[in-house]
Amino acid sequence: MGERDLILVVDDDNDIARFIKVNLDLEGFEVMVANDGATALAMIQEYKPALAVVDWMMPQLDGLELTRRLRADPMTASMPVILLTARGQTADKVIGLQAGADDYLVKPFDTMELVWRVRSTLRRNQENREVSPLTGLPGNTRILREITDRARAGTDFAVSHVDIDRFKPVNDVYGFQRGDEFIIALARALHRAVVDVGLPPAFLGHIGGDDFLLVCAPEQLKDLTTNAILSYSAAADALYDPIDAERGYIEVVSRTGEVQHPNLVTLSIGVAVVTQDSGFADPREIIAIATEMKKVAKKHNGNYVAVDRRSTVDL
């Protein structure tokens, strides 16, 4: 059985706090109770709950101010807060959300609604943590889950590790902001390729930096990678300064003063193909094979797709 999410209930009304605790306990959560805002702050620092259900109207430190303090502290800024309030007017709800609450619940509330809002808020928070802030694509946790789910389903699939060649010179010459534009352009090119390849749906994730991961059916691999390379080549060319794009390289001055001329960016793609008899159990093992094939692809000039030799996929 997995570890239970810890919920902190903050309410100066003991009956309401007890009612919420009992119902959340029954739903499988671990629940702690604080009867005032100051105690809640201390408990949050010590126990780091997954979510807080906070009453708006409390003496001294009310729920609104408690929420503001949580949002002002980097250590608690991302912890989701559901605000309990007897104020049902839209303007009051807006005030609560502006203070940083993730959701609100108007008293008196239904038990099912309470549980639903807790679960949905926790789910949204988890999904937000798994998304790349630069590209908005799923991150490593979601990537591992996708590969695990496909392996358990027993269908054949391909995992591709996509990387930009000669990306560091772009950052060195143009700066990190322009470098981010190259990464975003790749995210868009890969997304278009995923959409265009049709069904069954392919998956696109952002490992970090200029590294991306694609999961698709083996028969989709050729069209997906070809379309992605063509789309990204056109987008990347437009991001260079005109003089660099025209001559086909940029000038980089090394620390020793040597002038180097790296070519424009291309893509290296390493592929691991998983079949029902592959015997892979760990998604990290599958990614490691795709990453190893990406290193093979990088040994070739220009855009290159390297497929694990144990695969029978023809590219």
PDB file of C-alpha atoms in Angstrom:
ATOM      1  CA  MET A   1       0.000   0.000   0.000  1.00  0.00           C
ATOM      2  CA  GLY A   2       1.385   3.419  -0.938  1.00  0.00           C
ATOM      3  CA  GLU A   3       2.130   6.215   1.486  1.00  0.00           C
ATOM      4  CA  ARG A   4      -0.955   8.235   2.387  1.00  0.00           C
ATOM      5  CA  ASP A   5      -1.151  11.955   1.620  1.00  0.00           C
ATOM      6  CA  LEU A   6      -0.993  14.096   4.760  1.00  0.00           C
ATOM      7  CA  ILE A   7      -3.765  16.706   4.981  1.00  0.00           C
ATOM      8  CA  LEU A   8      -3.728  19.537   7.533  1.00  0.00           C
ATOM      9  CA  VAL A   9      -7.153  20.845   8.620  1.00  0.00           C
ATOM     10  CA  VAL A  10      -7.055  24.339  10.133  1.00  0.00           C
ATOM     11  CA  ASP A  11     -10.263  25.476  11.851  1.00  0.00           C
ATOM     12  CA  ASP A  12     -11.000  27.018  15.258  1.00  0.00           C
ATOM     13  CA  ASP A  13     -14.364  25.222  15.340  1.00  0.00           C
ATOM     14  CA  ASN A  14     -13.571  21.789  16.826  1.00  0.00           C
ATOM     15  CA  ASP A  15     -16.777  20.216  15.512  1.00  0.00           C
ATOM     16  CA  ILE A  16     -16.082  21.217  11.915  1.00  0.00           C
ATOM     17  CA  ALA A  17     -12.403  20.224  12.165  1.00  0.00           C
ATOM     18  CA  ARG A  18     -13.401  16.821  13.592  1.00  0.00           C
ATOM     19  CA  PHE A  19     -16.047  16.325  10.876  1.00  0.00           C
ATOM     20  CA  ILE A  20     -13.515  17.004   8.102  1.00  0.00           C
ATOM     21  CA  LYS A  21     -10.872  14.785   9.732  1.00  0.00           C
ATOM     22  CA  VAL A  22     -13.230  11.828  10.119  1.00  0.00           C
ATOM     23  CA  ASN A  23     -14.378  11.989   6.494  1.00  0.00           C
ATOM     24  CA  LEU A  24     -10.900  12.378   5.065  1.00  0.00           C
ATOM     25  CA  ASP A  25      -9.651   9.562   7.302  1.00  0.00           C
ATOM     26  CA  LEU A  26     -12.336   7.318   5.827  1.00  0.00           C
ATOM     27  CA  GLU A  27     -11.100   8.203   2.330  1.00  0.00           C
ATOM     28  CA  GLY A  28      -7.583   6.996   3.123  1.00  0.00           C
ATOM     29  CA  PHE A  29      -5.848  10.271   3.922  1.00  0.00           C
ATOM     30  CA  GLU A  30      -3.664  10.927   6.947  1.00  0.00           C
ATOM     31  CA  VAL A  31      -5.134  13.973   8.698  1.00  0.00           C
ATOM     32  CA  MET A  32      -3.777  16.415  11.272  1.00  0.00           C
ATOM     33  CA  VAL A  33      -5.711  19.267  12.891  1.00  0.00           C
ATOM     34  CA  ALA A  34      -4.695  22.765  13.992  1.00  0.00           C
ATOM     35  CA  ASN A  35      -7.130  25.142  15.693  1.00  0.00           C
ATOM     36  CA  ASP A  36      -5.390  28.398  14.839  1.00  0.00           C
ATOM     37  CA  GLY A  37      -3.180  29.892  12.133  1.00  0.00           C
ATOM     38  CA  ALA A  38      -0.005  30.182  14.217  1.00  0.00           C
ATOM     39  CA  THR A  39      -0.106  26.509  15.195  1.00  0.00           C
ATOM     40  CA  ALA A  40      -0.802  25.612  11.578  1.00  0.00           C
ATOM     41  CA  LEU A  41       2.322  27.465  10.403  1.00  0.00           C
ATOM     42  CA  ALA A  42       4.479  25.555  12.897  1.00  0.00           C
ATOM     43  CA  MET A  43       2.940  22.206  11.891  1.00  0.00           C
ATOM     44  CA  ILE A  44       3.408  22.938   8.191  1.00  0.00           C
ATOM     45  CA  GLN A  45       7.105  23.682   8.759  1.00  0.00           C
ATOM     46  CA  GLU A  46       7.575  20.459  10.730  1.00  0.00           C
ATOM     47  CA  TYR A  47       5.361  17.942   8.908  1.00  0.00           C
ATOM     48  CA  LYS A  48       5.150  19.371   5.353  1.00  0.00           C
ATOM     49  CA  PRO A  49       1.587  18.257   4.527  1.00  0.00           C
ATOM     50  CA  ALA A  50       0.523  17.601   0.954  1.00  0.00           C
ATOM     51  CA  LEU A  51      -2.439  20.000   1.284  1.00  0.00           C
ATOM     52  CA  ALA A  52      -4.100  22.288   3.827  1.00  0.00           C
ATOM     53  CA  VAL A  53      -7.850  22.815   4.279  1.00  0.00           C
ATOM     54  CA  VAL A  54      -8.028  26.246   5.943  1.00  0.00           C
ATOM     55  CA  ASP A  55     -10.973  28.116   7.473  1.00  0.00           C
ATOM     56  CA  TRP A  56     -11.154  31.775   6.420  1.00  0.00           C
ATOM     57  CA  MET A  57     -12.618  33.188   9.665  1.00  0.00           C
ATOM     58  CA  MET A  58     -10.247  32.551  12.572  1.00  0.00           C
ATOM     59  CA  PRO A  59      -9.108  34.862  15.389  1.00  0.00           C
ATOM     60  CA  GLN A  60      -5.697  36.571  15.187  1.00  0.00           C
ATOM     61  CA  LEU A  61      -4.194  34.859  12.113  1.00  0.00           C
ATOM     62  CA  ASP A  62      -7.121  34.154   9.774  1.00  0.00           C
ATOM     63  CA  GLY A  63      -7.118  31.794   6.807  1.00  0.00           C
ATOM     64  CA  LEU A  64      -6.538  34.547   4.287  1.00  0.00           C
ATOM     65  CA  GLU A  65      -3.393  35.813   6.024  1.00  0.00           C
ATOM     66  CA  LEU A  66      -2.192  32.267   6.650  1.00  0.00           C
ATOM     67  CA  THR A  67      -2.462  31.562   2.922  1.00  0.00           C
ATOM     68  CA  ARG A  68      -0.567  34.750   2.061  1.00  0.00           C
ATOM     69  CA  ARG A  69       2.260  33.779   4.422  1.00  0.00           C
ATOM     70  CA  LEU A  70       2.474  30.319   2.926  1.00  0.00           C
ATOM     71  CA  ARG A  71       2.742  31.788  -0.562  1.00  0.00           C
ATOM     72  CA  ALA A  72       5.438  34.267   0.570  1.00  0.00           C
ATOM     73  CA  ASP A  73       7.710  31.481   1.878  1.00  0.00           C
ATOM     74  CA  PRO A  74       9.608  29.611  -0.893  1.00  0.00           C
ATOM     75  CA  MET A  75       9.496  26.420   1.195  1.00  0.00           C
ATOM     76  CA  THR A  76       5.680  26.395   1.315  1.00  0.00           C
ATOM     77  CA  ALA A  77       4.756  28.439  -1.765  1.00  0.00           C
ATOM     78  CA  SER A  78       3.742  25.408  -3.826  1.00  0.00           C
ATOM     79  CA  MET A  79       1.669  23.670  -1.123  1.00  0.00           C
ATOM     80  CA  PRO A  80      -1.995  23.643  -2.228  1.00  0.00           C
ATOM     81  CA  VAL A  81      -4.584  25.348  -0.012  1.00  0.00           C
ATOM     82  CA  ILE A  82      -8.372  24.899  -0.021  1.00  0.00           C
ATOM     83  CA  LEU A  83     -10.112  27.799   1.725  1.00  0.00           C
ATOM     84  CA  LEU A  84     -13.266  27.121   3.766  1.00  0.00           C
ATOM     85  CA  THR A  85     -15.629  30.084   3.858  1.00  0.00           C
ATOM     86  CA  ALA A  86     -19.189  31.038   4.676  1.00  0.00           C
ATOM     87  CA  ARG A  87     -18.806  33.845   2.125  1.00  0.00           C
ATOM     88  CA  GLY A  88     -20.502  32.654  -1.021  1.00  0.00           C
ATOM     89  CA  GLN A  89     -20.323  35.872  -3.032  1.00  0.00           C
ATOM     90  CA  THR A  90     -18.168  35.891  -6.152  1.00  0.00           C
ATOM     91  CA  ALA A  91     -16.152  38.875  -4.905  1.00  0.00           C
ATOM     92  CA  ASP A  92     -15.242  36.971  -1.720  1.00  0.00           C
ATOM     93  CA  LYS A  93     -14.164  33.942  -3.706  1.00  0.00           C
ATOM     94  CA  VAL A  94     -11.957  36.146  -5.889  1.00  0.00           C
ATOM     95  CA  ILE A  95     -10.329  37.630  -2.779  1.00  0.00           C
ATOM     96  CA  GLY A  96      -9.516  34.133  -1.542  1.00  0.00           C
ATOM     97  CA  LEU A  97      -8.057  33.045  -4.871  1.00  0.00           C
ATOM     98  CA  GLN A  98      -6.040  36.249  -5.152  1.00  0.00           C
ATOM     99  CA  ALA A  99      -4.534  35.531  -1.733  1.00  0.00           C
ATOM    100  CA  GLY A 100      -3.187  32.298  -3.197  1.00  0.00           C
ATOM    101  CA  ALA A 101      -5.818  29.675  -2.413  1.00  0.00           C
ATOM    102  CA  ASP A 102      -6.021  26.888  -4.995  1.00  0.00           C
ATOM    103  CA  ASP A 103      -9.720  26.255  -4.402  1.00  0.00           C
ATOM    104  CA  TYR A 104     -12.526  27.213  -2.046  1.00  0.00           C
ATOM    105  CA  LEU A 105     -15.411  25.423  -0.382  1.00  0.00           C
ATOM    106  CA  VAL A 106     -18.509  27.278   0.816  1.00  0.00           C
ATOM    107  CA  LYS A 107     -20.071  26.244   4.130  1.00  0.00           C
ATOM    108  CA  PRO A 108     -22.185  24.252   4.625  1.00  0.00           C
ATOM    109  CA  PHE A 109     -20.558  21.798   2.226  1.00  0.00           C
ATOM    110  CA  ASP A 110     -21.319  18.258   1.144  1.00  0.00           C
ATOM    111  CA  THR A 111     -18.917  15.500   2.217  1.00  0.00           C
ATOM    112  CA  MET A 112     -18.563  14.198  -1.331  1.00  0.00           C
ATOM    113  CA  GLU A 113     -17.723  17.685  -2.582  1.00  0.00           C
ATOM    114  CA  LEU A 114     -15.058  18.064   0.116  1.00  0.00           C
ATOM    115  CA  VAL A 115     -13.386  14.788  -0.854  1.00  0.00           C
ATOM    116  CA  TRP A 116     -13.640  15.567  -4.576  1.00  0.00           C
ATOM    117  CA  ARG A 117     -12.038  19.003  -4.153  1.00  0.00           C
ATOM    118  CA  VAL A 118      -9.213  17.583  -2.042  1.00  0.00           C
ATOM    119  CA  ARG A 119      -8.483  14.842  -4.568  1.00  0.00           C
ATOM    120  CA  SER A 120      -8.708  17.126  -7.622  1.00  0.00           C
ATOM    121  CA  THR A 121      -6.484  19.773  -6.018  1.00  0.00           C
ATOM    122  CA  LEU A 122      -3.864  17.175  -5.117  1.00  0.00           C
ATOM    123  CA  ARG A 123      -4.006  15.786  -8.652  1.00  0.00           C
ATOM    124  CA  ARG A 124      -3.592  19.223 -10.248  1.00  0.00           C
ATOM    125  CA  ASN A 125      -0.684  20.004  -7.971  1.00  0.00           C
ATOM    126  CA  GLN A 126       1.011  16.724  -8.833  1.00  0.00           C
ATOM    127  CA  GLU A 127       0.511  17.333 -12.552  1.00  0.00           C
ATOM    128  CA  ASN A 128       1.932  20.844 -12.277  1.00  0.00           C
ATOM    129  CA  ARG A 129       5.074  19.510 -10.586  1.00  0.00           C
ATOM    130  CA  GLU A 130       5.553  17.069 -13.434  1.00  0.00           C
ATOM    131  CA  VAL A 131       5.445  19.695 -16.193  1.00  0.00           C
ATOM    132  CA  SER A 132       8.487  21.467 -17.644  1.00  0.00           C
ATOM    133  CA  PRO A 133       8.173  25.206 -16.881  1.00  0.00           C
ATOM    134  CA  LEU A 134       9.873  26.090 -20.186  1.00  0.00           C
ATOM    135  CA  THR A 135       7.923  23.931 -22.642  1.00  0.00           C
ATOM    136  CA  GLY A 136       4.824  22.918 -20.668  1.00  0.00           C
ATOM    137  CA  LEU A 137       5.527  19.277 -21.572  1.00  0.00           C
ATOM    138  CA  PRO A 138       5.407  16.339 -19.135  1.00  0.00           C
ATOM    139  CA  GLY A 139       8.606  15.852 -17.122  1.00  0.00           C
ATOM    140  CA  ASN A 140      10.580  12.837 -15.943  1.00  0.00           C
ATOM    141  CA  THR A 141       8.033  11.374 -13.513  1.00  0.00           C
ATOM    142  CA  ARG A 142       5.324  11.361 -16.168  1.00  0.00           C
ATOM    143  CA  ILE A 143       7.790   9.967 -18.747  1.00  0.00           C
ATOM    144  CA  LEU A 144       8.644   6.993 -16.530  1.00  0.00           C
ATOM    145  CA  ARG A 145       4.954   6.348 -15.892  1.00  0.00           C
ATOM    146  CA  GLU A 146       4.156   6.420 -19.620  1.00  0.00           C
ATOM    147  CA  ILE A 147       6.842   3.845 -20.433  1.00  0.00           C
ATOM    148  CA  THR A 148       5.805   1.666 -17.493  1.00  0.00           C
ATOM    149  CA  ASP A 149       2.170   1.725 -18.592  1.00  0.00           C
ATOM    150  CA  ARG A 150       3.067   0.799 -22.167  1.00  0.00           C
ATOM    151  CA  ALA A 151       5.318  -2.041 -21.039  1.00  0.00           C
ATOM    152  CA  ARG A 152       2.537  -3.424 -18.823  1.00  0.00           C
ATOM    153  CA  ALA A 153       0.051  -3.192 -21.700  1.00  0.00           C
ATOM    154  CA  GLY A 154       2.128  -5.736 -23.603  1.00  0.00           C
ATOM    155  CA  THR A 155       2.143  -3.876 -26.941  1.00  0.00           C
ATOM    156  CA  ASP A 156       5.251  -3.050 -28.971  1.00  0.00           C
ATOM    157  CA  PHE A 157       6.495   0.536 -28.726  1.00  0.00           C
ATOM    158  CA  ALA A 158       9.530   2.690 -29.500  1.00  0.00           C
ATOM    159  CA  VAL A 159      11.275   5.153 -27.182  1.00  0.00           C
ATOM    160  CA  SER A 160      13.294   7.943 -28.817  1.00  0.00           C
ATOM    161  CA  HIS A 161      15.767  10.233 -27.032  1.00  0.00           C
ATOM    162  CA  VAL A 162      16.016  13.486 -29.000  1.00  0.00           C
ATOM    163  CA  ASP A 163      18.914  15.902 -28.503  1.00  0.00           C
ATOM    164  CA  ILE A 164      20.132  19.090 -30.220  1.00  0.00           C
ATOM    165  CA  ASP A 165      23.646  18.883 -31.656  1.00  0.00           C
ATOM    166  CA  ARG A 166      25.987  21.861 -31.073  1.00  0.00           C
ATOM    167  CA  PHE A 167      23.543  23.546 -28.736  1.00  0.00           C
ATOM    168  CA  LYS A 168      26.207  24.883 -26.353  1.00  0.00           C
ATOM    169  CA  PRO A 169      27.727  27.251 -28.962  1.00  0.00           C
ATOM    170  CA  VAL A 170      24.248  28.742 -29.459  1.00  0.00           C
ATOM    171  CA  ASN A 171      24.070  29.596 -25.756  1.00  0.00           C
ATOM    172  CA  ASP A 172      27.661  30.864 -25.741  1.00  0.00           C
ATOM    173  CA  VAL A 173      27.182  33.206 -28.700  1.00  0.00           C
ATOM    174  CA  TYR A 174      23.531  34.252 -28.435  1.00  0.00           C
ATOM    175  CA  GLY A 175      22.856  33.862 -24.696  1.00  0.00           C
ATOM    176  CA  PHE A 176      20.468  31.662 -22.729  1.00  0.00           C
ATOM    177  CA  GLN A 177      17.314  33.497 -23.785  1.00  0.00           C
ATOM    178  CA  ARG A 178      17.952  32.740 -27.463  1.00  0.00           C
ATOM    179  CA  GLY A 179      18.983  29.230 -26.443  1.00  0.00           C
ATOM    180  CA  ASP A 180      15.585  28.759 -24.811  1.00  0.00           C
ATOM    181  CA  GLU A 181      13.986  29.766 -28.118  1.00  0.00           C
ATOM    182  CA  PHE A 182      15.812  26.889 -29.833  1.00  0.00           C
ATOM    183  CA  ILE A 183      14.498  24.482 -27.163  1.00  0.00           C
ATOM    184  CA  ILE A 184      10.939  25.802 -27.478  1.00  0.00           C
ATOM    185  CA  ALA A 185      11.156  25.504 -31.258  1.00  0.00           C
ATOM    186  CA  LEU A 186      12.120  21.849 -30.897  1.00  0.00           C
ATOM    187  CA  ALA A 187       9.226  21.255 -28.499  1.00  0.00           C
ATOM    188  CA  ARG A 188       6.834  22.718 -31.074  1.00  0.00           C
ATOM    189  CA  ALA A 189       8.340  20.731 -33.942  1.00  0.00           C
ATOM    190  CA  LEU A 190       8.078  17.496 -31.978  1.00  0.00           C
ATOM    191  CA  HIS A 191       4.521  18.313 -30.915  1.00  0.00           C
ATOM    192  CA  ARG A 192       3.482  18.924 -34.523  1.00  0.00           C
ATOM    193  CA  ALA A 193       5.046  15.625 -35.539  1.00  0.00           C
ATOM    194  CA  VAL A 194       3.197  13.813 -32.747  1.00  0.00           C
ATOM    195  CA  VAL A 195      -0.119  15.347 -33.811  1.00  0.00           C
ATOM    196  CA  ASP A 196       0.459  14.627 -37.497  1.00  0.00           C
ATOM    197  CA  VAL A 197       1.362  10.983 -36.928  1.00  0.00           C
ATOM    198  CA  GLY A 198      -2.198  10.334 -35.791  1.00  0.00           C
ATOM    199  CA  LEU A 199      -3.409   7.242 -33.926  1.00  0.00           C
ATOM    200  CA  PRO A 200      -2.465   5.482 -31.787  1.00  0.00           C
ATOM    201  CA  PRO A 201      -1.493   8.617 -29.842  1.00  0.00           C
ATOM    202  CA  ALA A 202       2.241   9.170 -29.422  1.00  0.00           C
ATOM    203  CA  PHE A 203       3.696  10.662 -26.235  1.00  0.00           C
ATOM    204  CA  LEU A 204       6.090  13.604 -25.941  1.00  0.00           C
ATOM    205  CA  GLY A 205       8.019  14.507 -22.795  1.00  0.00           C
ATOM    206  CA  HIS A 206      10.768  16.990 -21.869  1.00  0.00           C
ATOM    207  CA  ILE A 207      13.654  15.403 -19.963  1.00  0.00           C
ATOM    208  CA  GLY A 208      15.308  18.780 -19.424  1.00  0.00           C
ATOM    209  CA  GLY A 209      17.507  21.250 -21.285  1.00  0.00           C
ATOM    210  CA  ASP A 210      17.612  20.306 -24.972  1.00  0.00           C
ATOM    211  CA  ASP A 211      16.692  16.657 -24.324  1.00  0.00           C
ATOM    212  CA  PHE A 212      13.255  15.286 -25.207  1.00  0.00           C
ATOM    213  CA  LEU A 213      11.681  11.845 -25.250  1.00  0.00           C
ATOM    214  CA  LEU A 214       9.136  10.386 -27.665  1.00  0.00           C
ATOM    215  CA  VAL A 215       7.114   7.201 -27.197  1.00  0.00           C
ATOM    216  CA  CYS A 216       5.203   5.823 -30.172  1.00  0.00           C
ATOM    217  CA  ALA A 217       4.217   2.677 -32.017  1.00  0.00           C
ATOM    218  CA  PRO A 218       7.170   1.245 -34.008  1.00  0.00           C
ATOM    219  CA  GLU A 219       5.369   1.743 -37.322  1.00  0.00           C
ATOM    220  CA  GLN A 220       5.028   5.476 -36.555  1.00  0.00           C
ATOM    221  CA  LEU A 221       8.722   5.978 -35.912  1.00  0.00           C
ATOM    222  CA  LYS A 222       9.925   6.827 -39.403  1.00  0.00           C
ATOM    223  CA  ASP A 223       7.235   9.404 -40.181  1.00  0.00           C
ATOM    224  CA  LEU A 224       7.455  10.948 -36.722  1.00  0.00           C
ATOM    225  CA  THR A 225      11.235  11.430 -36.703  1.00  0.00           C
ATOM    226  CA  THR A 226      11.361  12.556 -40.347  1.00  0.00           C
ATOM    227  CA  ASN A 227       8.658  15.180 -39.825  1.00  0.00           C
ATOM    228  CA  ALA A 228      10.259  16.383 -36.615  1.00  0.00           C
ATOM    229  CA  ILE A 229      13.668  16.822 -38.253  1.00  0.00           C
ATOM    230  CA  LEU A 230      12.272  18.713 -41.239  1.00  0.00           C
ATOM    231  CA  SER A 231      10.127  20.976 -39.083  1.00  0.00           C
ATOM    232  CA  TYR A 232      12.896  21.742 -36.611  1.00  0.00           C
ATOM    233  CA  SER A 233      15.496  22.429 -39.297  1.00  0.00           C
ATOM    234  CA  ALA A 234      13.308  25.156 -40.767  1.00  0.00           C
ATOM    235  CA  ALA A 235      12.463  26.650 -37.370  1.00  0.00           C
ATOM    236  CA  ALA A 236      16.056  26.629 -36.113  1.00  0.00           C
ATOM    237  CA  ASP A 237      17.443  28.293 -39.250  1.00  0.00           C
ATOM    238  CA  ALA A 238      15.106  31.229 -38.642  1.00  0.00           C
ATOM    239  CA  LEU A 239      16.459  31.701 -35.100  1.00  0.00           C
ATOM    240  CA  TYR A 240      20.036  32.404 -36.195  1.00  0.00           C
ATOM    241  CA  ASP A 241      21.305  35.849 -37.065  1.00  0.00           C
ATOM    242  CA  PRO A 242      20.973  36.218 -40.867  1.00  0.00           C
ATOM    243  CA  ILE A 243      24.739  36.270 -41.474  1.00  0.00           C
ATOM    244  CA  ASP A 244      25.224  33.029 -39.507  1.00  0.00           C
ATOM    245  CA  ALA A 245      22.302  31.302 -41.222  1.00  0.00           C
ATOM    246  CA  GLU A 246      23.652  32.280 -44.638  1.00  0.00           C
ATOM    247  CA  ARG A 247      27.195  31.026 -44.117  1.00  0.00           C
ATOM    248  CA  GLY A 248      26.091  27.909 -42.211  1.00  0.00           C
ATOM    249  CA  TYR A 249      28.088  28.357 -39.006  1.00  0.00           C
ATOM    250  CA  ILE A 250      28.617  30.666 -36.057  1.00  0.00           C
ATOM    251  CA  GLU A 251      31.871  32.051 -34.715  1.00  0.00           C
ATOM    252  CA  VAL A 252      32.834  31.036 -31.185  1.00  0.00           C
ATOM    253  CA  VAL A 253      35.891  32.422 -29.411  1.00  0.00           C
ATOM    254  CA  SER A 254      37.305  29.899 -26.919  1.00  0.00           C
ATOM    255  CA  ARG A 255      38.893  30.780 -23.582  1.00  0.00           C
ATOM    256  CA  THR A 256      42.307  30.569 -25.235  1.00  0.00           C
ATOM    257  CA  GLY A 257      41.264  33.071 -27.893  1.00  0.00           C
ATOM    258  CA  GLU A 258      40.916  30.468 -30.647  1.00  0.00           C
ATOM    259  CA  VAL A 259      38.124  31.185 -33.133  1.00  0.00           C
ATOM    260  CA  GLN A 260      35.979  28.131 -33.843  1.00  0.00           C
ATOM    261  CA  HIS A 261      33.269  27.653 -36.473  1.00  0.00           C
ATOM    262  CA  PRO A 262      30.693  25.091 -35.308  1.00  0.00           C
ATOM    263  CA  ASN A 263      28.018  24.189 -37.833  1.00  0.00           C
ATOM    264  CA  LEU A 264      24.362  24.992 -37.281  1.00  0.00           C
ATOM    265  CA  VAL A 265      22.286  22.775 -35.015  1.00  0.00           C
ATOM    266  CA  THR A 266      20.977  19.392 -36.082  1.00  0.00           C
ATOM    267  CA  LEU A 267      19.200  16.583 -34.222  1.00  0.00           C
ATOM    268  CA  SER A 268      20.535  13.305 -32.898  1.00  0.00           C
ATOM    269  CA  ILE A 269      17.858  10.725 -32.114  1.00  0.00           C
ATOM    270  CA  GLY A 270      18.496   7.425 -30.362  1.00  0.00           C
ATOM    271  CA  VAL A 271      15.811   4.744 -30.427  1.00  0.00           C
ATOM    272  CA  ALA A 272      15.038   1.703 -28.283  1.00  0.00           C
ATOM    273  CA  VAL A 273      12.274  -0.552 -29.583  1.00  0.00           C
ATOM    274  CA  VAL A 274      10.429  -2.641 -27.003  1.00  0.00           C
ATOM    275  CA  THR A 275       8.623  -5.795 -28.090  1.00  0.00           C
ATOM    276  CA  GLN A 276       6.686  -8.331 -26.055  1.00  0.00           C
ATOM    277  CA  ASP A 277       9.730 -10.621 -25.868  1.00  0.00           C
ATOM    278  CA  SER A 278      12.296  -7.889 -25.128  1.00  0.00           C
ATOM    279  CA  GLY A 279      12.376  -8.700 -21.435  1.00  0.00           C
ATOM    280  CA  PHE A 280      12.669  -5.075 -20.300  1.00  0.00           C
ATOM    281  CA  ALA A 281      11.122  -4.531 -16.856  1.00  0.00           C
ATOM    282  CA  ASP A 282      12.529  -1.169 -15.789  1.00  0.00           C
ATOM    283  CA  PRO A 283      11.602   1.944 -17.796  1.00  0.00           C
ATOM    284  CA  ARG A 284      14.980   3.460 -16.894  1.00  0.00           C
ATOM    285  CA  GLU A 285      16.674   0.561 -18.672  1.00  0.00           C
ATOM    286  CA  ILE A 286      14.698   1.337 -21.822  1.00  0.00           C
ATOM    287  CA  ILE A 287      15.602   5.035 -21.624  1.00  0.00           C
ATOM    288  CA  ALA A 288      19.261   4.097 -21.059  1.00  0.00           C
ATOM    289  CA  ILE A 289      19.282   2.131 -24.334  1.00  0.00           C
ATOM    290  CA  ALA A 290      17.703   5.053 -26.209  1.00  0.00           C
ATOM    291  CA  THR A 291      20.283   7.393 -24.653  1.00  0.00           C
ATOM    292  CA  GLU A 292      23.128   5.077 -25.674  1.00  0.00           C
ATOM    293  CA  MET A 293      21.799   5.063 -29.236  1.00  0.00           C
ATOM    294  CA  LYS A 294      21.622   8.865 -29.130  1.00  0.00           C
ATOM    295  CA  LYS A 295      25.367   8.857 -28.441  1.00  0.00           C
ATOM    296  CA  VAL A 296      25.806   6.658 -31.507  1.00  0.00           C
ATOM    297  CA  ALA A 297      23.743   9.109 -33.565  1.00  0.00           C
ATOM    298  CA  LYS A 298      25.968  11.988 -32.441  1.00  0.00           C
ATOM    299  CA  LYS A 299      28.980  10.346 -34.077  1.00  0.00           C
ATOM    300  CA  HIS A 300      27.399  11.028 -37.482  1.00  0.00           C
ATOM    301  CA  ASN A 301      27.239  14.371 -39.226  1.00  0.00           C
ATOM    302  CA  GLY A 302      23.916  16.131 -39.679  1.00  0.00           C
ATOM    303  CA  ASN A 303      20.512  14.897 -38.537  1.00  0.00           C
ATOM    304  CA  TYR A 304      20.702  11.215 -37.660  1.00  0.00           C
ATOM    305  CA  VAL A 305      18.446   8.522 -36.182  1.00  0.00           C
ATOM    306  CA  ALA A 306      20.171   5.512 -34.596  1.00  0.00           C
ATOM    307  CA  VAL A 307      18.043   2.469 -33.720  1.00  0.00           C
ATOM    308  CA  ASP A 308      19.132  -0.236 -31.289  1.00  0.00           C
ATOM    309  CA  ARG A 309      20.469  -3.139 -33.371  1.00  0.00           C
ATOM    310  CA  ARG A 310      18.354  -5.622 -31.461  1.00  0.00           C
ATOM    311  CA  SER A 311      15.365  -3.997 -33.184  1.00  0.00           C
ATOM    312  CA  THR A 312      13.949  -5.118 -36.510  1.00  0.00           C
ATOM    313  CA  VAL A 313      12.468  -1.670 -37.235  1.00  0.00           C
ATOM    314  CA  ASP A 314      13.490  -0.361 -40.634  1.00  0.00           C
ATOM    315  CA  LEU A 315      14.133   3.381 -40.896  1.00  0.00           C
TER     316      LEU A 315
END
